PDB file of C-alpha atoms in Angstrom:
ATOM      1  CA  MET A  15       1.446  14.048  -1.539  1.00  0.00           C
ATOM      2  CA  GLY A  16       4.717  12.410  -0.832  1.00  0.00           C
ATOM      3  CA  ASN A  17       6.981   9.617  -1.808  1.00  0.00           C
ATOM      4  CA  LEU A  18       9.474   7.382  -0.066  1.00  0.00           C
ATOM      5  CA  ILE A  19      11.774  10.366   0.490  1.00  0.00           C
ATOM      6  CA  CYS A  20       9.488  13.398   0.929  1.00  0.00           C
ATOM      7  CA  PRO A  21       7.290  13.924   4.009  1.00  0.00           C
ATOM      8  CA  SER A  22       3.865  12.334   3.830  1.00  0.00           C
ATOM      9  CA  ASP A  23       2.463  13.573   7.117  1.00  0.00           C
ATOM     10  CA  PHE A  24       1.619  17.113   5.954  1.00  0.00           C
ATOM     11  CA  ILE A  25      -2.075  17.979   6.206  1.00  0.00           C
ATOM     12  CA  LEU A  26      -3.140  18.909   2.663  1.00  0.00           C
ATOM     13  CA  GLY A  27      -6.936  18.944   2.884  1.00  0.00           C
ATOM     14  CA  THR A  28      -7.324  15.653   1.043  1.00  0.00           C
ATOM     15  CA  ASP A  29     -10.263  13.274   1.355  1.00  0.00           C
ATOM     16  CA  LYS A  30      -8.081  10.162   1.532  1.00  0.00           C
ATOM     17  CA  ARG A  31      -4.401   9.398   1.785  1.00  0.00           C
ATOM     18  CA  ILE A  32      -3.192   6.490  -0.294  1.00  0.00           C
ATOM     19  CA  VAL A  33       0.175   4.780  -0.358  1.00  0.00           C
ATOM     20  CA  VAL A  34       1.145   2.448  -3.201  1.00  0.00           C
ATOM     21  CA  VAL A  35       4.002  -0.020  -2.953  1.00  0.00           C
ATOM     22  CA  SER A  36       4.842  -3.105  -4.943  1.00  0.00           C
ATOM     23  CA  ILE A  37       6.136  -6.475  -3.873  1.00  0.00           C
ATOM     24  CA  THR A  38       9.229  -5.805  -6.002  1.00  0.00           C
ATOM     25  CA  GLU A  39      10.306  -3.218  -3.405  1.00  0.00           C
ATOM     26  CA  GLY A  40      10.893  -6.076  -0.994  1.00  0.00           C
ATOM     27  CA  PRO A  41       9.298  -7.312   2.208  1.00  0.00           C
ATOM     28  CA  TRP A  42      10.902  -4.568   4.304  1.00  0.00           C
ATOM     29  CA  VAL A  43       9.462  -1.545   2.446  1.00  0.00           C
ATOM     30  CA  ILE A  44       6.621  -1.033   4.925  1.00  0.00           C
ATOM     31  CA  ARG A  45       8.843  -1.302   8.003  1.00  0.00           C
ATOM     32  CA  LYS A  46      11.407   0.976   6.374  1.00  0.00           C
ATOM     33  CA  HIS A  47       8.843   3.755   5.723  1.00  0.00           C
ATOM     34  CA  PRO A  48       6.316   3.515   8.580  1.00  0.00           C
ATOM     35  CA  LEU A  49       5.095   7.124   8.366  1.00  0.00           C
ATOM     36  CA  LEU A  50       3.755   6.498   4.868  1.00  0.00           C
ATOM     37  CA  PHE A  51       1.433   3.908   6.361  1.00  0.00           C
ATOM     38  CA  LYS A  52       0.738   5.580   9.694  1.00  0.00           C
ATOM     39  CA  PHE A  53      -0.898   8.571   8.009  1.00  0.00           C
ATOM     40  CA  SER A  54      -2.603   6.735   5.115  1.00  0.00           C
ATOM     41  CA  ASP A  55      -6.195   5.575   4.821  1.00  0.00           C
ATOM     42  CA  ILE A  56      -5.549   3.044   2.055  1.00  0.00           C
ATOM     43  CA  ALA A  57      -2.496   0.974   1.190  1.00  0.00           C
ATOM     44  CA  VAL A  58      -2.195  -0.633  -2.221  1.00  0.00           C
ATOM     45  CA  ILE A  59       0.258  -3.503  -2.585  1.00  0.00           C
ATOM     46  CA  ASN A  60       0.737  -3.880  -6.326  1.00  0.00           C
ATOM     47  CA  LYS A  61       2.403  -6.393  -8.653  1.00  0.00           C
ATOM     48  CA  ILE A  62       0.949  -9.406  -6.876  1.00  0.00           C
ATOM     49  CA  ASP A  63       1.082 -11.203 -10.220  1.00  0.00           C
ATOM     50  CA  LEU A  64       4.828 -11.602  -9.537  1.00  0.00           C
ATOM     51  CA  ILE A  65       4.367 -13.445  -6.248  1.00  0.00           C
ATOM     52  CA  ASP A  66       5.575 -16.723  -7.780  1.00  0.00           C
ATOM     53  CA  VAL A  67       8.936 -15.244  -8.809  1.00  0.00           C
ATOM     54  CA  ILE A  68       9.654 -12.872  -5.912  1.00  0.00           C
ATOM     55  CA  ASP A  69      10.368 -14.107  -2.403  1.00  0.00           C
ATOM     56  CA  VAL A  70       7.853 -11.940  -0.539  1.00  0.00           C
ATOM     57  CA  ASN A  71       5.119 -12.933   1.875  1.00  0.00           C
ATOM     58  CA  ILE A  72       2.182 -10.602   1.220  1.00  0.00           C
ATOM     59  CA  LYS A  73       0.562 -11.588   4.525  1.00  0.00           C
ATOM     60  CA  ASP A  74       3.664 -10.331   6.347  1.00  0.00           C
ATOM     61  CA  MET A  75       3.476  -7.039   4.439  1.00  0.00           C
ATOM     62  CA  ILE A  76      -0.197  -6.681   5.374  1.00  0.00           C
ATOM     63  CA  ASN A  77       0.567  -7.480   9.018  1.00  0.00           C
ATOM     64  CA  ASP A  78       3.376  -4.895   9.040  1.00  0.00           C
ATOM     65  CA  ALA A  79       1.018  -2.217   7.715  1.00  0.00           C
ATOM     66  CA  LYS A  80      -1.732  -3.158  10.186  1.00  0.00           C
ATOM     67  CA  GLU A  81       0.755  -3.069  13.060  1.00  0.00           C
ATOM     68  CA  ILE A  82       1.655   0.508  12.122  1.00  0.00           C
ATOM     69  CA  ASN A  83      -1.917   1.585  11.379  1.00  0.00           C
ATOM     70  CA  PRO A  84      -4.680  -0.800  12.504  1.00  0.00           C
ATOM     71  CA  ASN A  85      -7.316   1.221  10.609  1.00  0.00           C
ATOM     72  CA  ILE A  86      -5.630   1.184   7.202  1.00  0.00           C
ATOM     73  CA  LYS A  87      -7.536  -0.539   4.384  1.00  0.00           C
ATOM     74  CA  ILE A  88      -5.219  -2.744   2.357  1.00  0.00           C
ATOM     75  CA  ILE A  89      -5.862  -3.761  -1.224  1.00  0.00           C
ATOM     76  CA  THR A  90      -3.562  -6.111  -3.116  1.00  0.00           C
ATOM     77  CA  THR A  91      -3.584  -5.510  -6.857  1.00  0.00           C
ATOM     78  CA  SER A  92      -2.068  -6.413 -10.174  1.00  0.00           C
ATOM     79  CA  ALA A  93      -2.190  -3.704 -12.803  1.00  0.00           C
ATOM     80  CA  ILE A  94      -1.142  -6.309 -15.394  1.00  0.00           C
ATOM     81  CA  SER A  95      -3.865  -8.895 -14.703  1.00  0.00           C
ATOM     82  CA  GLY A  96      -6.405  -6.408 -13.349  1.00  0.00           C
ATOM     83  CA  GLU A  97      -6.802  -8.360 -10.124  1.00  0.00           C
ATOM     84  CA  ASN A  98      -8.636  -6.285  -7.493  1.00  0.00           C
ATOM     85  CA  ILE A  99      -8.524  -3.115  -9.619  1.00  0.00           C
ATOM     86  CA  LEU A 100     -12.326  -2.852  -9.515  1.00  0.00           C
ATOM     87  CA  ASN A 101     -12.185  -3.195  -5.729  1.00  0.00           C
ATOM     88  CA  LEU A 102      -9.623  -0.371  -5.636  1.00  0.00           C
ATOM     89  CA  ILE A 103     -11.792   1.863  -7.826  1.00  0.00           C
ATOM     90  CA  GLN A 104     -14.822   1.201  -5.619  1.00  0.00           C
ATOM     91  CA  THR A 105     -12.810   1.924  -2.489  1.00  0.00           C
ATOM     92  CA  LEU A 106     -11.595   5.198  -3.977  1.00  0.00           C
ATOM     93  CA  GLU A 107     -15.205   6.017  -4.896  1.00  0.00           C
ATOM     94  CA  ILE A 108     -14.282   7.096  -8.420  1.00  0.00           C
TER      95      ILE A 108
END
């Protein structure tokens, strides 16, 4: 449990730690909040359907997350179009 303000490194007995950000938060969101990614198993980068109207390089965001946590699994999604949502569900094993 946590958000961009509250601590996310507390051990809570969870099976997986997941962080969700969107490209609308800007290209710096991962570098600005490294602990969210350092202690997460899965990172979801959402709103990729807006990539044509927002000046963000998703590959840079992925590289930033991997630099912080080389073992993190990254899934890019669009809740609007449904892109990669099935992949996310399978990864979450739900």
